[in-house]
PDB file of C-alpha atoms in Angstrom:
ATOM      1  CA  MET A 178     -21.193 -27.403 -15.125  1.00 39.00           C
ATOM      2  CA  LYS A 179     -19.528 -27.649 -11.729  1.00 46.00           C
ATOM      3  CA  ASN A 180     -16.617 -29.980 -11.186  1.00 49.00           C
ATOM      4  CA  ALA A 181     -17.343 -33.237  -9.365  1.00 51.00           C
ATOM      5  CA  HIS A 182     -14.288 -32.677  -7.158  1.00 65.00           C
ATOM      6  CA  PRO A 183     -13.557 -29.710  -4.900  1.00 78.00           C
ATOM      7  CA  ASN A 184     -12.109 -26.871  -6.941  1.00 94.00           C
ATOM      8  CA  LYS A 185      -8.327 -27.026  -7.099  1.00 97.00           C
ATOM      9  CA  VAL A 186      -6.096 -23.965  -6.824  1.00 98.00           C
ATOM     10  CA  LEU A 187      -2.353 -23.873  -7.527  1.00 98.00           C
ATOM     11  CA  LEU A 188      -0.328 -21.109  -5.854  1.00 98.00           C
ATOM     12  CA  VAL A 189       3.085 -20.253  -7.324  1.00 97.00           C
ATOM     13  CA  ASP A 190       5.200 -17.815  -5.310  1.00 95.00           C
ATOM     14  CA  ASP A 191       8.688 -17.798  -3.813  1.00 94.00           C
ATOM     15  CA  ASP A 192       7.386 -16.080  -0.654  1.00 92.00           C
ATOM     16  CA  LYS A 193       6.570 -18.792   1.908  1.00 94.00           C
ATOM     17  CA  ASP A 194       4.603 -16.452   4.164  1.00 92.00           C
ATOM     18  CA  ILE A 195       2.302 -15.414   1.311  1.00 91.00           C
ATOM     19  CA  LEU A 196       1.809 -19.036   0.297  1.00 93.00           C
ATOM     20  CA  ASP A 197       1.000 -20.138   3.845  1.00 94.00           C
ATOM     21  CA  LEU A 198      -1.513 -17.321   4.314  1.00 92.00           C
ATOM     22  CA  LEU A 199      -3.272 -17.921   1.007  1.00 93.00           C
ATOM     23  CA  ARG A 200      -3.311 -21.692   1.415  1.00 95.00           C
ATOM     24  CA  TYR A 201      -4.831 -21.384   4.897  1.00 95.00           C
ATOM     25  CA  ASN A 202      -7.592 -19.034   3.737  1.00 92.00           C
ATOM     26  CA  LEU A 203      -8.402 -20.989   0.584  1.00 95.00           C
ATOM     27  CA  GLN A 204      -8.504 -24.321   2.386  1.00 96.00           C
ATOM     28  CA  LYS A 205     -10.942 -22.754   4.865  1.00 94.00           C
ATOM     29  CA  GLU A 206     -13.144 -21.990   1.847  1.00 92.00           C
ATOM     30  CA  GLY A 207     -13.097 -25.659   0.848  1.00 94.00           C
ATOM     31  CA  TYR A 208     -10.574 -25.583  -1.995  1.00 97.00           C
ATOM     32  CA  THR A 209      -7.915 -28.211  -2.596  1.00 97.00           C
ATOM     33  CA  VAL A 210      -4.672 -26.231  -2.660  1.00 98.00           C
ATOM     34  CA  GLU A 211      -1.208 -27.042  -3.995  1.00 98.00           C
ATOM     35  CA  VAL A 212       1.763 -24.683  -3.612  1.00 98.00           C
ATOM     36  CA  GLU A 213       4.972 -24.358  -5.606  1.00 97.00           C
ATOM     37  CA  ARG A 214       7.891 -22.120  -4.580  1.00 97.00           C
ATOM     38  CA  LYS A 215      10.231 -23.030  -7.431  1.00 96.00           C
ATOM     39  CA  SER A 216       9.265 -21.214 -10.611  1.00 95.00           C
ATOM     40  CA  THR A 217      11.217 -23.720 -12.720  1.00 96.00           C
ATOM     41  CA  LYS A 218       8.914 -26.515 -11.509  1.00 97.00           C
ATOM     42  CA  SER A 219       5.612 -24.642 -11.766  1.00 97.00           C
ATOM     43  CA  VAL A 220       4.547 -25.924 -15.195  1.00 98.00           C
ATOM     44  CA  GLU A 221       5.388 -29.493 -14.193  1.00 98.00           C
ATOM     45  CA  THR A 222       3.431 -29.109 -10.935  1.00 98.00           C
ATOM     46  CA  ALA A 223       0.442 -27.641 -12.794  1.00 98.00           C
ATOM     47  CA  THR A 224       0.469 -30.518 -15.282  1.00 97.00           C
ATOM     48  CA  LYS A 225       0.394 -33.081 -12.476  1.00 97.00           C
ATOM     49  CA  PHE A 226      -2.106 -31.228 -10.258  1.00 97.00           C
ATOM     50  CA  HIS A 227      -4.613 -30.155 -12.961  1.00 97.00           C
ATOM     51  CA  PRO A 228      -5.827 -27.015 -11.132  1.00 98.00           C
ATOM     52  CA  ASP A 229      -9.026 -25.145 -11.963  1.00 97.00           C
ATOM     53  CA  LEU A 230      -7.262 -21.866 -11.199  1.00 98.00           C
ATOM     54  CA  ILE A 231      -3.621 -20.789 -10.925  1.00 98.00           C
ATOM     55  CA  VAL A 232      -2.221 -17.836  -8.985  1.00 97.00           C
ATOM     56  CA  LEU A 233       1.194 -16.676 -10.214  1.00 96.00           C
ATOM     57  CA  ASP A 234       3.581 -14.263  -8.561  1.00 94.00           C
ATOM     58  CA  ILE A 235       5.196 -12.146 -11.267  1.00 92.00           C
ATOM     59  CA  MET A 236       8.614 -11.399  -9.821  1.00 90.00           C
ATOM     60  CA  MET A 237      10.317 -14.723  -9.092  1.00 92.00           C
ATOM     61  CA  PRO A 238      13.919 -15.834  -9.568  1.00 91.00           C
ATOM     62  CA  LYS A 239      14.922 -17.758 -12.699  1.00 93.00           C
ATOM     63  CA  VAL A 240      11.498 -17.774 -14.403  1.00 95.00           C
ATOM     64  CA  ASN A 241       8.990 -14.970 -13.842  1.00 94.00           C
ATOM     65  CA  GLY A 242       5.243 -15.408 -13.683  1.00 95.00           C
ATOM     66  CA  ILE A 243       4.605 -13.880 -17.109  1.00 95.00           C
ATOM     67  CA  GLU A 244       6.856 -16.465 -18.766  1.00 96.00           C
ATOM     68  CA  ILE A 245       5.167 -19.254 -16.778  1.00 97.00           C
ATOM     69  CA  CYS A 246       1.797 -18.012 -17.990  1.00 97.00           C
ATOM     70  CA  ARG A 247       3.016 -18.005 -21.585  1.00 96.00           C
ATOM     71  CA  GLN A 248       4.252 -21.596 -21.250  1.00 97.00           C
ATOM     72  CA  LEU A 249       0.977 -22.725 -19.684  1.00 98.00           C
ATOM     73  CA  ARG A 250      -1.174 -21.089 -22.353  1.00 97.00           C
ATOM     74  CA  GLU A 251       0.762 -23.002 -25.012  1.00 96.00           C
ATOM     75  CA  LEU A 252      -0.467 -26.278 -23.494  1.00 97.00           C
ATOM     76  CA  PRO A 253      -3.958 -27.446 -24.583  1.00 96.00           C
ATOM     77  CA  ASP A 254      -4.953 -28.359 -21.010  1.00 95.00           C
ATOM     78  CA  PHE A 255      -4.446 -24.773 -19.836  1.00 97.00           C
ATOM     79  CA  LYS A 256      -6.046 -22.788 -22.666  1.00 94.00           C
ATOM     80  CA  ASN A 257      -9.074 -21.935 -20.522  1.00 93.00           C
ATOM     81  CA  THR A 258      -7.729 -22.388 -16.991  1.00 96.00           C
ATOM     82  CA  TYR A 259      -8.073 -19.236 -14.916  1.00 97.00           C
ATOM     83  CA  ILE A 260      -4.720 -17.562 -14.285  1.00 97.00           C
ATOM     84  CA  PHE A 261      -4.520 -14.680 -11.806  1.00 96.00           C
ATOM     85  CA  PHE A 262      -1.356 -12.668 -11.236  1.00 94.00           C
ATOM     86  CA  LEU A 263      -0.335 -11.570  -7.760  1.00 89.00           C
ATOM     87  CA  THR A 264       2.496  -9.074  -7.479  1.00 83.00           C
ATOM     88  CA  ALA A 265       4.129  -6.548  -5.192  1.00 77.00           C
ATOM     89  CA  LYS A 266       4.657  -4.137  -8.108  1.00 68.00           C
ATOM     90  CA  SER A 267       2.154  -1.478  -9.145  1.00 68.00           C
ATOM     91  CA  ASP A 268       3.173  -1.062 -12.762  1.00 73.00           C
ATOM     92  CA  LYS A 269       0.670  -0.464 -15.586  1.00 76.00           C
ATOM     93  CA  MET A 270       3.073  -1.693 -18.287  1.00 82.00           C
ATOM     94  CA  LEU A 271       3.699  -4.870 -16.315  1.00 83.00           C
ATOM     95  CA  GLN A 272      -0.041  -5.297 -15.838  1.00 82.00           C
ATOM     96  CA  THR A 273      -0.653  -4.943 -19.570  1.00 84.00           C
ATOM     97  CA  GLN A 274       2.092  -7.453 -20.335  1.00 89.00           C
ATOM     98  CA  ALA A 275       0.659  -9.929 -17.836  1.00 90.00           C
ATOM     99  CA  LEU A 276      -2.813  -9.720 -19.368  1.00 90.00           C
ATOM    100  CA  ASP A 277      -1.502  -9.813 -22.949  1.00 91.00           C
ATOM    101  CA  THR A 278       0.271 -13.073 -22.134  1.00 93.00           C
ATOM    102  CA  GLY A 279      -3.054 -14.638 -21.172  1.00 93.00           C
ATOM    103  CA  GLY A 280      -3.592 -13.676 -17.549  1.00 95.00           C
ATOM    104  CA  ASP A 281      -7.185 -13.113 -16.483  1.00 95.00           C
ATOM    105  CA  ASP A 282      -6.635 -10.620 -13.691  1.00 91.00           C
ATOM    106  CA  TYR A 283      -3.922  -8.778 -11.792  1.00 87.00           C
ATOM    107  CA  ILE A 284      -3.963  -8.250  -8.021  1.00 87.00           C
ATOM    108  CA  GLU A 285      -1.450  -6.237  -6.003  1.00 82.00           C
ATOM    109  CA  LYS A 286      -0.159  -7.943  -2.850  1.00 78.00           C
ATOM    110  CA  ILE A 287      -0.186  -4.809  -0.744  1.00 67.00           C
ATOM    111  CA  THR A 288      -4.000  -4.577  -0.792  1.00 64.00           C
ATOM    112  CA  GLY A 289      -5.159  -7.605  -2.699  1.00 71.00           C
ATOM    113  CA  LEU A 290      -4.930 -10.819  -0.675  1.00 81.00           C
ATOM    114  CA  ARG A 291      -8.547 -10.655   0.473  1.00 82.00           C
ATOM    115  CA  ALA A 292      -9.563  -9.377  -2.953  1.00 83.00           C
ATOM    116  CA  LEU A 293      -7.845 -12.403  -4.503  1.00 89.00           C
ATOM    117  CA  THR A 294      -9.835 -14.787  -2.295  1.00 89.00           C
ATOM    118  CA  HIS A 295     -13.049 -13.010  -3.318  1.00 88.00           C
ATOM    119  CA  LYS A 296     -12.144 -13.215  -7.007  1.00 90.00           C
ATOM    120  CA  ILE A 297     -11.363 -16.920  -6.765  1.00 94.00           C
ATOM    121  CA  SER A 298     -14.750 -17.558  -5.168  1.00 92.00           C
ATOM    122  CA  THR A 299     -16.414 -15.437  -7.832  1.00 92.00           C
ATOM    123  CA  VAL A 300     -15.236 -17.635 -10.682  1.00 93.00           C
ATOM    124  CA  LEU A 301     -15.099 -21.048  -8.993  1.00 95.00           C
ATOM    125  CA  LYS A 302     -18.132 -20.914  -6.690  1.00 92.00           C
ATOM    126  CA  ASN A 303     -20.396 -18.307  -8.270  1.00 90.00           C
ATOM    127  CA  ASN A 304     -19.563 -19.231 -11.877  1.00 92.00           C
ATOM    128  CA  LEU A 305     -19.064 -15.628 -12.920  1.00 93.00           C
ATOM    129  CA  ILE A 306     -16.480 -14.650 -15.513  1.00 93.00           C
ATOM    130  CA  ILE A 307     -13.457 -12.479 -14.809  1.00 92.00           C
ATOM    131  CA  ARG A 308     -11.231 -12.423 -17.868  1.00 92.00           C
ATOM    132  CA  LYS A 309      -9.528  -9.096 -18.394  1.00 89.00           C
ATOM    133  CA  SER A 310      -7.595 -10.782 -21.200  1.00 86.00           C
ATOM    134  CA  ILE A 311     -10.778 -10.536 -23.309  1.00 89.00           C
ATOM    135  CA  LYS A 312      -9.954  -7.554 -25.511  1.00 89.00           C
ATOM    136  CA  GLU A 313     -13.383  -6.897 -26.948  1.00 93.00           C
ATOM    137  CA  ILE A 314     -17.008  -7.666 -26.141  1.00 95.00           C
ATOM    138  CA  LYS A 315     -19.639  -7.125 -28.827  1.00 93.00           C
ATOM    139  CA  PHE A 316     -23.412  -7.011 -28.826  1.00 91.00           C
ATOM    140  CA  GLU A 317     -25.614  -5.734 -31.640  1.00 85.00           C
ATOM    141  CA  ASN A 318     -25.313  -2.030 -30.820  1.00 88.00           C
ATOM    142  CA  LEU A 319     -22.606  -2.092 -28.180  1.00 92.00           C
ATOM    143  CA  ARG A 320     -18.861  -2.687 -28.398  1.00 94.00           C
ATOM    144  CA  ILE A 321     -16.547  -2.601 -25.398  1.00 95.00           C
ATOM    145  CA  ASP A 322     -12.870  -2.280 -26.307  1.00 95.00           C
ATOM    146  CA  ARG A 323     -10.662  -3.359 -23.410  1.00 90.00           C
ATOM    147  CA  ALA A 324      -7.441  -2.461 -25.205  1.00 85.00           C
ATOM    148  CA  THR A 325      -8.336   1.245 -25.257  1.00 89.00           C
ATOM    149  CA  ASN A 326     -10.949   1.290 -22.451  1.00 89.00           C
ATOM    150  CA  THR A 327     -13.434   2.695 -24.953  1.00 93.00           C
ATOM    151  CA  VAL A 328     -17.163   2.018 -25.314  1.00 95.00           C
ATOM    152  CA  TYR A 329     -18.985   2.359 -28.637  1.00 94.00           C
ATOM    153  CA  HIS A 330     -22.790   2.576 -28.781  1.00 92.00           C
ATOM    154  CA  ARG A 331     -24.344   2.621 -32.252  1.00 89.00           C
ATOM    155  CA  ASN A 332     -20.828   3.324 -33.597  1.00 87.00           C
ATOM    156  CA  LYS A 333     -20.454   6.428 -31.447  1.00 92.00           C
ATOM    157  CA  VAL A 334     -17.823   6.755 -28.731  1.00 95.00           C
ATOM    158  CA  VAL A 335     -19.266   6.913 -25.222  1.00 94.00           C
ATOM    159  CA  GLU A 336     -16.888   8.360 -22.668  1.00 91.00           C
ATOM    160  CA  LEU A 337     -16.931   6.422 -19.395  1.00 94.00           C
ATOM    161  CA  PRO A 338     -14.611   7.011 -16.432  1.00 93.00           C
ATOM    162  CA  ARG A 339     -12.643   4.025 -15.142  1.00 90.00           C
ATOM    163  CA  ASP A 340     -15.133   2.855 -12.502  1.00 90.00           C
ATOM    164  CA  GLU A 341     -18.068   2.927 -14.906  1.00 94.00           C
ATOM    165  CA  PHE A 342     -16.059   1.193 -17.633  1.00 95.00           C
ATOM    166  CA  GLU A 343     -14.956  -1.616 -15.289  1.00 92.00           C
ATOM    167  CA  LEU A 344     -18.520  -2.046 -14.055  1.00 94.00           C
ATOM    168  CA  LEU A 345     -19.948  -2.301 -17.573  1.00 95.00           C
ATOM    169  CA  TYR A 346     -17.124  -4.619 -18.689  1.00 95.00           C
ATOM    170  CA  PHE A 347     -17.755  -6.976 -15.767  1.00 95.00           C
ATOM    171  CA  PHE A 348     -21.503  -7.058 -16.417  1.00 95.00           C
ATOM    172  CA  ALA A 349     -21.015  -7.574 -20.157  1.00 95.00           C
ATOM    173  CA  GLN A 350     -18.939 -10.696 -19.507  1.00 95.00           C
ATOM    174  CA  ASN A 351     -21.823 -12.100 -17.464  1.00 95.00           C
ATOM    175  CA  PRO A 352     -25.035 -11.250 -19.347  1.00 93.00           C
ATOM    176  CA  GLN A 353     -28.359 -12.350 -17.874  1.00 92.00           C
ATOM    177  CA  LYS A 354     -26.726 -13.417 -14.607  1.00 94.00           C
ATOM    178  CA  ALA A 355     -27.878 -12.002 -11.276  1.00 94.00           C
ATOM    179  CA  ILE A 356     -24.815 -10.428  -9.654  1.00 93.00           C
ATOM    180  CA  SER A 357     -24.779  -9.319  -6.036  1.00 90.00           C
ATOM    181  CA  SER A 358     -23.578  -5.896  -4.960  1.00 86.00           C
ATOM    182  CA  ASP A 359     -20.941  -7.633  -2.797  1.00 84.00           C
ATOM    183  CA  SER A 360     -19.524  -9.356  -5.883  1.00 87.00           C
ATOM    184  CA  LEU A 361     -19.385  -6.054  -7.722  1.00 88.00           C
ATOM    185  CA  LEU A 362     -17.743  -4.212  -4.840  1.00 82.00           C
ATOM    186  CA  ASN A 363     -15.137  -6.905  -4.178  1.00 80.00           C
ATOM    187  CA  ASN A 364     -14.245  -7.665  -7.774  1.00 83.00           C
ATOM    188  CA  ILE A 365     -14.138  -4.156  -9.179  1.00 83.00           C
ATOM    189  CA  TRP A 366     -12.967  -2.035  -6.272  1.00 78.00           C
ATOM    190  CA  GLY A 367     -11.398  -4.662  -3.998  1.00 65.00           C
ATOM    191  CA  SER A 368     -12.123  -5.647  -0.406  1.00 52.00           C
ATOM    192  CA  ASP A 369      -9.793  -3.002   1.010  1.00 52.00           C
ATOM    193  CA  ILE A 370     -11.526  -0.058  -0.658  1.00 52.00           C
ATOM    194  CA  TYR A 371     -14.702   1.157   1.005  1.00 55.00           C
ATOM    195  CA  ILE A 372     -17.448   1.879  -1.519  1.00 60.00           C
ATOM    196  CA  PHE A 373     -21.086   2.363  -0.529  1.00 61.00           C
ATOM    197  CA  SER A 374     -23.462  -0.028  -2.265  1.00 59.00           C
ATOM    198  CA  LYS A 375     -25.509   3.041  -3.211  1.00 69.00           C
ATOM    199  CA  SER A 376     -22.526   4.094  -5.331  1.00 81.00           C
ATOM    200  CA  VAL A 377     -23.221   1.099  -7.571  1.00 86.00           C
ATOM    201  CA  ASP A 378     -26.711   2.469  -8.262  1.00 88.00           C
ATOM    202  CA  THR A 379     -25.186   5.860  -9.065  1.00 90.00           C
ATOM    203  CA  TYR A 380     -22.678   4.361 -11.514  1.00 91.00           C
ATOM    204  CA  ILE A 381     -25.377   2.259 -13.198  1.00 91.00           C
ATOM    205  CA  ALA A 382     -27.652   5.290 -13.600  1.00 92.00           C
ATOM    206  CA  SER A 383     -24.770   7.266 -15.101  1.00 94.00           C
ATOM    207  CA  ILE A 384     -23.995   4.488 -17.599  1.00 93.00           C
ATOM    208  CA  ALA A 385     -27.668   4.338 -18.647  1.00 93.00           C
ATOM    209  CA  LYS A 386     -27.776   8.105 -19.148  1.00 93.00           C
ATOM    210  CA  LYS A 387     -24.652   8.140 -21.306  1.00 93.00           C
ATOM    211  CA  LEU A 388     -25.761   5.183 -23.428  1.00 90.00           C
ATOM    212  CA  GLY A 389     -29.339   6.415 -23.666  1.00 86.00           C
ATOM    213  CA  LYS A 390     -30.508   2.957 -22.679  1.00 84.00           C
ATOM    214  CA  LYS A 391     -30.905   1.081 -19.413  1.00 87.00           C
ATOM    215  CA  LEU A 392     -28.825  -2.075 -19.773  1.00 90.00           C
ATOM    216  CA  ILE A 393     -28.404  -3.006 -16.126  1.00 92.00           C
ATOM    217  CA  SER A 394     -31.530  -3.605 -14.079  1.00 91.00           C
ATOM    218  CA  LYS A 395     -31.978  -4.210 -10.375  1.00 90.00           C
ATOM    219  CA  VAL A 396     -33.261  -7.719  -9.683  1.00 90.00           C
ATOM    220  CA  ASN A 397     -33.808  -7.065  -5.975  1.00 89.00           C
ATOM    221  CA  ASP A 398     -32.256  -4.965  -3.214  1.00 84.00           C
ATOM    222  CA  ASN A 399     -28.918  -6.751  -3.551  1.00 85.00           C
ATOM    223  CA  GLU A 400     -28.641  -8.055  -7.129  1.00 92.00           C
ATOM    224  CA  TYR A 401     -28.321  -6.645 -10.636  1.00 94.00           C
ATOM    225  CA  ARG A 402     -28.548  -8.086 -14.143  1.00 94.00           C
ATOM    226  CA  PHE A 403     -27.127  -7.016 -17.493  1.00 94.00           C
ATOM    227  CA  GLU A 404     -29.656  -7.423 -20.313  1.00 87.00           C
ATOM    228  CA  VAL A 405     -28.225  -8.150 -23.765  1.00 73.00           C
ATOM    229  CA  MET A 406     -28.963  -5.232 -26.062  1.00 60.00           C
ATOM    230  CA  ALA A 407     -31.572  -5.650 -28.760  1.00 45.00           C
TER     231      ALA A 407
END
């Protein structure tokens, strides 16, 4: 169910220029935006503002974004609120820590500001799910293990390269939903990486071949759907 009010986004970052840029772009998209530069006040601001989605910078003075996320997830009102991390650091261990604390996604500042806007629209306007904190997705004959980036089909390991794994993982979180190629391109590869839409068809065909079953069908020229396995 959609909210009766415009979706609310809280931005927490000590960089004023980043905040101003994100606030401008998100307000253009119709969101109600609140910003907080002081990490020590972020939980208080979130409690008063009641955002639908929170963007946290990781590296901030006094209290970092990972600790803020941990504090928020301990509060009942923020158990299911989307939390995206935005950071200048490209660090896999830091990324893992951010997601283990309850973050839903991790976007690098150097290439990710437009990607962040796309991801926010994906979850708040298109009602798709992006929760990389979900460690495992199970269907009757399919198990996707996020912790090890491993896929099991009929209890056998299926080796998928990163792009195919991320594609399947995204579809599996949104079964039976028609997903546009633009959503796939922006949310998996990012707006600053140029991928032909035909590449999506190639990845989907490769996944079907490796699983021995076609799970993702083409709804029309621009949309795809993941069918729950029987």
